[in-house]
Amino acid sequence: MKRVYAREEFCAGCKLCEVHCAVAHSEYPNDIIKAFLKQKVKPTPRVLVEENQPVSFALQCRHCDDAPCTKACISGAMQKDSLTGVVTNDESRCVGCWTCILVCPFGAVQRDAGGHKVASKCDLCSSNGGLPVCVQNCPNGALVFTDELWRR
Amino acid sequence: MTLSLSTPDFLIERNRDRCINCQVCVRQCANEAHIWDEEEQRVKSDDALCVDCQRCVTLCPTHALTIRKYPLEFRENANWSANAIKAIYKQAESGGILLTGMGNDQPYPIFWDHLLLNASQVTNPSIDPLREPMELKTFLGRKPEKLMVQDGKLVEEMPPQLELEVPIMFSAMSYGSISLNAIKSLAAAAEKTGIMYNTGEGGLHKDLYKYGKNTIVQVASGRFGVHPQYLEAGAAIEIKIGQGAKPGIGGHLPGEKVGLEVSQTRMIPEGTDAISPAPHHDIYSIEDLRQLIYSLKEATQYRKPVGVKIAAVHNIAAIASGIARAGADIIAIDGFRGGTGAAPLRTRDNVGLPIELALAAVDSRLREEGIRNQVSLVIGGSIRNSADIVKAIALGADAVYIGTAALISLGCHLCQKCNTGKCNWGIATQNPLLVKRLNPEIGAERAANLISAWEHEIKELLGGMGINAIESLRGNRLMLRGIGLSDRELSILGVMSAGE
Amino acid sequence: MSVLNAKGVYYRELNRQIRAQFASGVEEVRVQNVNGQRYIGDGISGSQRLILEGTPGNDLAAYMDGLELIVEGNAQDAMANTMNKGRIIVHGHAGDTVGYAMRGGEIYIRDSVGYRVGIHMKEYLDRVPAIVIGGTGGEFFGEYMAGGVLMLLGLGLADAAPIVGSYCGTGMHGGVMYIRGEVEEYKLGKEVKSVSLTAEDEEKIQHYVSEYVRYFGGDAAQILARPFNKLIPANKRPYGDLYCAW
Amino acid sequence: MDYVIVGNSAAGIGAVEGIRSSDKTGKITLFSDEPYHTYSRPLISYYLYGKVAEDKMYYRPPDFYERQGVTARLGTRVNSLSTAAKELVLESGEKVRFERLLLAAGGKPIVPPMPGRDLEGVFTFLKWDDVKALEKTLYPGVRTVVIGAGLIGLKATEALCHRGAEVSVVELANRVLSAILDEVAAGLVQESLAEHGVRFYLENTVAEILGEDGRVKGVRLQDGRELPCDRLVIAIGVSPNTSLAQGTEIEINRGIVVDEFLATNVAGIFAAGDVAEGYDFLYRQRRVLPILPNAYKQGFSAGVNMTGGRESYRGGFAMNSIGFFDLPMITAGIVKPEGSEFRELIHADAAKRVYKKVVLREGKVVGFIALNAIDRAGILTGLMEKEIDVAPFQEHLLKENFGYLHFPKEYRQEELWKGVLKHERA
Amino acid sequence: MLREGQVRIPSGCAISGIMNKRGEVFSGQDIIKSIALMHDRSNGLGGGFAAYGIYPDFPEHYAFHLYYEEQAAKEKTEQRLNSLFHVAESGKIPTRRVGSIHQAPLAWRYFVRPKPESLLEDESEDELVVRTVMHINSQIKGAFVVSSGKNMGAFKGVGFPEDMGEYFRLEEYKGNIWLAHGRFPTNTPGWWGGAHPFTLLDWSIVHNGEISSYGANKRYLEMFGYRLTMQTDTEAITYAFDLLVRKHNVPLDIAIATLAAPFWRDIERMDPERQKLFKTVRAVYGSLLLNGPFSIILGSNQGIVALNDRLKLRSLVAASQGDFLYVASEESAIREICPSPERVWAPRGGEPVIGLFEEGGNLV
């Protein structure tokens, strides 16, 4: 399946991926200014830039084949779509027990800062059907959305 | 600590209605002109630190930023410009030589903009380059006086040549003055487009050996990273005597830019200054240049063209003639608008010649002396677009070097702060944090796109003139007319006035 | 060993012959009647030995990358230009600009040298070039020196005679010079300082002197009896404060 | 192939999904003595708290059995097992044959034989029905004693508090959550709960449940003190519900003994989840690990193996994510080590009620506590899981921004580019 | 095409000089061999020689070597010479055909003595000769004075120096000083006058390098009536010597210290008397400081002076063997004709090599 991969050698640490991810998953997915300025709580990005310069890279859910979060989820909210492979959290079912955080070896599940106590994670922007916004908005091609072998 | 009299050059305007405090600007400004105020929970700016590189403006996701010229107005004085005053403040504070980057930015005449190109009408047809052949292939190197053919075969091989698909090359920029990613971008773009890039004097990084057939390796006074394998690695060797931005001046890569990789490439210890003396200390006279040219030819057994790069200076025609006679296969002349990683301001802005005049003078002289075929002529020093190139070739150049234009294609915004090592675009820096901002794949694509775009434009212009091979433009000054030039300038350029 | 006669042979042909000899597997080539031919040994790699009888021309051993080169005579200007590796032994004197930008290898010169010797000499990792000179050095000795070892023995020098010219070590920012005897302060570039020898220095000096004696004869103990002056850069960044950003 | 699964919780559901991952057609019959569609046991405290409504209790969507082709015989108790005949005998007497059987009956609450345990108002806290029953009897100010300050006890306590009960907790150990926290962390948790009005009686236990008219009215503690109460919740712990296996040749220790393929010593019979005693590779011994992720994974592996697969379950270790009010914590593995082979790295900030501790053995993480600093704690779990030598970056383990950043680049890239990385050999 | 004089043509070079201090004469063969060895220092666009003591039959006559590009020039020049001088003998300078030598001008020589009535008031014979040379070079199109000294002559042209030597049959001459020059000009002079040596009276200079101070030197010399028609450094150096030594009677060592002046730093270290002298020399003659790389050999009837610039930016080697003094750009050029000299040395920057005839030398 296609996933987002970070090419850390080109991550400029600008965190535009975080900004755009937050917007895309906010109440105003098409209006960045409203998303940040109108929404009471700052939207939570589902991608996290790990950074200790000069090293930085964006990290989001790896949508593991063997997704431990889906196995550990006590509520059945965390599911891997058997067709697309995308792991999503059904926030309406999530109870915020953070077992997914406990088992996610990538630390890629966030506690939503938006006030409701649910786990928040990358959904590969599956609802928009196209390129994840983090990839779209990376100014330096440091994020790629691919399922092809990548030479290093 | 006394009061500094220096004032900001730029003003950062932040539209608070648009600013979402995402701090992208804070993270992207190596000059720390944007600051996150933890207490206020918002971004603020320090104008004094802004260099107007436009990185923040470009990356701001809400377009909340505008950089303006700082509205400080000294009392009006036609003689004492603000820059003149500010320079004195800086020097009074530091006692230092004013150091800057990029090329001469002073309002000297730009002769390209006083030259007009011809087009075919009625008496001969223009050519449609989209559907008909249009040839730009260019060979650089010494051509034999005449050919000897026997039994349908060449009696003697042509001396080694550089073969270019387009008469454009990326000019010398060393690893050290620009980042490895910038060089990788240019090297890959050169490979893609069938042209050359030039190592500059910083040696050849191990990752770049694979671009050998598109590489010109440079030998400069510091001889950094010069060894037999290096000389063998490229398609040609260039002796750097001077560059347009700082004729007569050496180079100095400060130790802080000599990190591990630069150190390995230049073969000097990490953290030490890389000082390039002003002259080659084995060249104090023209016959010494011959000695060096032939030492390089001898070392590479006459398999590679050896070029010589010089800055355009007053006696350029004679110097070029001498270089041709010293055995150079290619002469590269860099006009006074050529860029640099660092140059003393006064040198950059006051020394040298416009490349247009230098080119015309050299081409004319070499033709008068009958030695134009012995040597190829490459010019650089602020080629800004394909029309400049067409004019250059019509004036007599074989090919052009582009440096600043290439860097602009990679994202350079000409803030002229290359010397600080804080290039926010990852070009003129060795700071790994900044270097990685330039993804060489993107860079290569952009630089290659530029070459392709110009290639198309050159073909369009040639087609308009009814010419379908670049050879027919070379030195074809009848395709040029001058406008707004004095008779003397027209005569040096060897072109007629518009209307003639 | 093979022997070539350089009498009246143009450098290009001579160098071709030398390369051909080495390419054919000869380990030692002796060239007789060398006089003025340039570029001998240029860019050659390998560990063979090349012996030159006479006065080789300029740019001897430029970019040389190996070889043991023995000059039975004097050398001219720009010897060992940008040399990378190898060893040169000159049984005589040498001209100006010996070892310009030299990065590796060793040079032993029995007598004196001209101006700008060791200019911009470098070092890199295990490559620490050295030039050992039996006589005196001219002006701008070790100018811009960035690494390596320069050694002046001043052998056979009259008491008051200067061992080195003025502007010694101007712009020096790396490496070390060992000068046998005193150098008047005014002759030193402002980027150089004189410091006392360490045990390690003594060891190095001993090594180079014993090599010198091995090639040219003499009494190592007697040479070592006279104290050496050690010169190093006063500052690794001699021009750090020269500029102010525009 | 006929598969029979006894148990309808994480292990049983895991097994269904495990079987279906390789056998789409085999017949699966699942038994549960509870009448419910599969629901999440850990959610019962959330249910009590009021955070989870009835319709959100279910572990899988309503059409789960249908889509997975499972005959779910809910509310059906299995009485006995004949290994020889390969059949189960139901409460009704009906016999059900199987080719492959998974015992996933989970655990049962431990209720010590204390006087008064049958009084009205005394509850256990394991099944949905337990909390449903308890819930009906709650009213603001109801005085409740909870026996046991373990995971279940405190989760119950939190919910009860939230529902307005006055809660006292009695715990035999010297600290709360003794299985997953050390003293320092436990102190912080206790302090936090105390701020919500919970009273604690540590190193104490209930000697007798006092009653009146058949209803609980208080408890007498071991030290003689009496605590009046209206409700009593017994949450001392669970033990494997091995009853079905008892009396057969299936080997039982504390739980049903299984090998790395979750197989019991009887061919065709597997066990998984809280009932099973698998390998704990941290303690390097067989242990019952009554936690949901473990149950599901064991169930899944068992399911795969029941179809004839050979999916090794290399063992697990204890891990928990839990929180009380606004104090979350994640812990795993050995948190209170004894022995010189361990090293502890600790960061504590009492003011912020933050406590982080990483336990190392032979350069590998074997346990950690992340109290009130849980974000990305899973990375540590992952390091434990993969037994990564953390020595090269151990100084970063406690850092606030600890992450892949601190891994050696090679390893980091290997992990982050898993699946698409192609090494180019120089 | 513009030629030397109309345009400045920097050039690099090889130089070589031989003198016999006892004034004994020897064939031009050696100097040709010596300069030929440094073939690669020149590019075939200039070669030349100065020879002293070659006209023993006319020791007191000014020997005018002239190049004519057209017959009219010859007529005009001869008219001028005849009006000012008694011409004792004249004729074509003997040459031989050499494959690489083309477009040679007509080379003619005249042995002359000034007519007393030609001298202006207070004018010396030398000055008349200078005036004549300046007139011919600047006023007579197609004529060029190659040399004008007594008992000496210059032979130069476009080609490699060894070819030039062959062309002028120099092996047939015998002189006591021979200077040679192989030129590497930065364009085609196409004109024989542009080659070295440059001469005036019996001064001759062969020069390697480019003087960056040329513009300052030139304008200073022009104040003293010199017409620098060639735009070459060599011409400026020649006139500088002429001005200092002949006109101002400055001792040779001071003249040398003027052109290759000690650094202020070194002057400060001199004893007070010398310090004062050198300070004054630099202050007065600062405009004659030759800045930039050069090595020169100055020839005259008294002997030779070889000199480097004060930074020693050009190479120069000297050697002696018996009565012979050798100087050359490269040691091998000396060894080519004197395989084992008694002494070989490289003079320091600004340190002259002076060779004077044992008899009659009054240069210093």
PDB file of C-alpha atoms in Angstrom, chain C residues 104-177:
ATOM      1  CA  GLY C 104      51.897  14.485   0.636  1.00  0.00           C
ATOM      2  CA  GLY C 105      55.303  12.945   0.245  1.00  0.00           C
ATOM      3  CA  GLU C 106      58.769  13.978   1.272  1.00  0.00           C
ATOM      4  CA  ILE C 107      61.441  16.073  -0.344  1.00  0.00           C
ATOM      5  CA  TYR C 108      65.084  16.157   0.678  1.00  0.00           C
ATOM      6  CA  ILE C 109      67.275  18.829  -0.831  1.00  0.00           C
ATOM      7  CA  ARG C 110      70.955  18.755  -0.107  1.00  0.00           C
ATOM      8  CA  ASP C 111      71.636  22.457  -0.588  1.00  0.00           C
ATOM      9  CA  SER C 112      69.598  25.632  -0.592  1.00  0.00           C
ATOM     10  CA  VAL C 113      66.281  26.610  -2.098  1.00  0.00           C
ATOM     11  CA  GLY C 114      64.832  29.767  -3.592  1.00  0.00           C
ATOM     12  CA  TYR C 115      61.825  31.865  -2.785  1.00  0.00           C
ATOM     13  CA  ARG C 116      58.376  30.721  -1.633  1.00  0.00           C
ATOM     14  CA  VAL C 117      59.373  27.210  -0.862  1.00  0.00           C
ATOM     15  CA  GLY C 118      56.610  25.223   0.781  1.00  0.00           C
ATOM     16  CA  ILE C 119      54.083  27.831  -0.204  1.00  0.00           C
ATOM     17  CA  HIS C 120      50.564  26.759   0.635  1.00  0.00           C
ATOM     18  CA  MET C 121      51.820  23.360   1.648  1.00  0.00           C
ATOM     19  CA  LYS C 122      49.001  21.325   3.117  1.00  0.00           C
ATOM     20  CA  GLU C 123      48.312  18.218   5.050  1.00  0.00           C
ATOM     21  CA  TYR C 124      45.366  15.915   5.219  1.00  0.00           C
ATOM     22  CA  LEU C 125      44.848  13.047   7.605  1.00  0.00           C
ATOM     23  CA  ASP C 126      47.857  10.749   7.316  1.00  0.00           C
ATOM     24  CA  ARG C 127      49.357  12.771   4.524  1.00  0.00           C
ATOM     25  CA  VAL C 128      51.867  15.071   6.134  1.00  0.00           C
ATOM     26  CA  PRO C 129      54.288  16.327   3.533  1.00  0.00           C
ATOM     27  CA  ALA C 130      57.786  17.328   4.476  1.00  0.00           C
ATOM     28  CA  ILE C 131      60.534  19.311   2.830  1.00  0.00           C
ATOM     29  CA  VAL C 132      63.966  19.053   4.380  1.00  0.00           C
ATOM     30  CA  ILE C 133      66.537  21.511   3.099  1.00  0.00           C
ATOM     31  CA  GLY C 134      70.219  21.249   3.888  1.00  0.00           C
ATOM     32  CA  GLY C 135      71.063  24.869   3.148  1.00  0.00           C
ATOM     33  CA  THR C 136      69.050  28.025   3.386  1.00  0.00           C
ATOM     34  CA  GLY C 137      65.640  29.182   2.303  1.00  0.00           C
ATOM     35  CA  GLY C 138      64.687  32.319   0.462  1.00  0.00           C
ATOM     36  CA  GLU C 139      62.032  34.871   1.199  1.00  0.00           C
ATOM     37  CA  PHE C 140      58.427  33.880   1.841  1.00  0.00           C
ATOM     38  CA  PHE C 141      59.490  30.502   3.111  1.00  0.00           C
ATOM     39  CA  GLY C 142      56.323  28.602   4.011  1.00  0.00           C
ATOM     40  CA  GLU C 143      54.021  31.375   2.893  1.00  0.00           C
ATOM     41  CA  TYR C 144      50.345  30.467   3.430  1.00  0.00           C
ATOM     42  CA  MET C 145      51.565  27.210   4.866  1.00  0.00           C
ATOM     43  CA  ALA C 146      48.547  25.166   5.867  1.00  0.00           C
ATOM     44  CA  GLY C 147      50.144  21.917   6.922  1.00  0.00           C
ATOM     45  CA  GLY C 148      53.141  19.651   6.748  1.00  0.00           C
ATOM     46  CA  VAL C 149      56.719  20.077   7.834  1.00  0.00           C
ATOM     47  CA  LEU C 150      59.341  22.457   6.529  1.00  0.00           C
ATOM     48  CA  MET C 151      62.863  22.064   7.767  1.00  0.00           C
ATOM     49  CA  LEU C 152      65.903  24.207   7.182  1.00  0.00           C
ATOM     50  CA  LEU C 153      69.272  22.920   8.331  1.00  0.00           C
ATOM     51  CA  GLY C 154      71.496  25.829   7.327  1.00  0.00           C
ATOM     52  CA  LEU C 155      74.478  23.535   6.937  1.00  0.00           C
ATOM     53  CA  GLY C 156      77.752  25.167   6.089  1.00  0.00           C
ATOM     54  CA  LEU C 157      76.354  28.582   6.796  1.00  0.00           C
ATOM     55  CA  ALA C 158      78.664  31.387   7.832  1.00  0.00           C
ATOM     56  CA  ASP C 159      77.889  32.585  11.332  1.00  0.00           C
ATOM     57  CA  ALA C 160      76.061  35.791  10.589  1.00  0.00           C
ATOM     58  CA  ALA C 161      74.535  34.624   7.372  1.00  0.00           C
ATOM     59  CA  PRO C 162      70.753  34.381   7.363  1.00  0.00           C
ATOM     60  CA  ILE C 163      69.274  30.912   7.212  1.00  0.00           C
ATOM     61  CA  VAL C 164      66.004  32.137   5.813  1.00  0.00           C
ATOM     62  CA  GLY C 165      64.708  35.215   4.054  1.00  0.00           C
ATOM     63  CA  SER C 166      62.164  37.726   5.192  1.00  0.00           C
ATOM     64  CA  TYR C 167      58.413  37.191   5.379  1.00  0.00           C
ATOM     65  CA  CYS C 168      58.957  33.693   6.643  1.00  0.00           C
ATOM     66  CA  GLY C 169      55.605  32.026   7.213  1.00  0.00           C
ATOM     67  CA  THR C 170      53.404  34.942   6.217  1.00  0.00           C
ATOM     68  CA  GLY C 171      49.824  33.779   6.213  1.00  0.00           C
ATOM     69  CA  MET C 172      50.846  30.498   7.799  1.00  0.00           C
ATOM     70  CA  HIS C 173      47.820  28.751   9.233  1.00  0.00           C
ATOM     71  CA  GLY C 174      48.892  25.180   9.674  1.00  0.00           C
ATOM     72  CA  GLY C 175      51.902  22.884   9.804  1.00  0.00           C
ATOM     73  CA  VAL C 176      55.239  23.405  11.429  1.00  0.00           C
ATOM     74  CA  MET C 177      58.678  24.689  10.504  1.00  0.00           C
TER      75      MET C 177
END
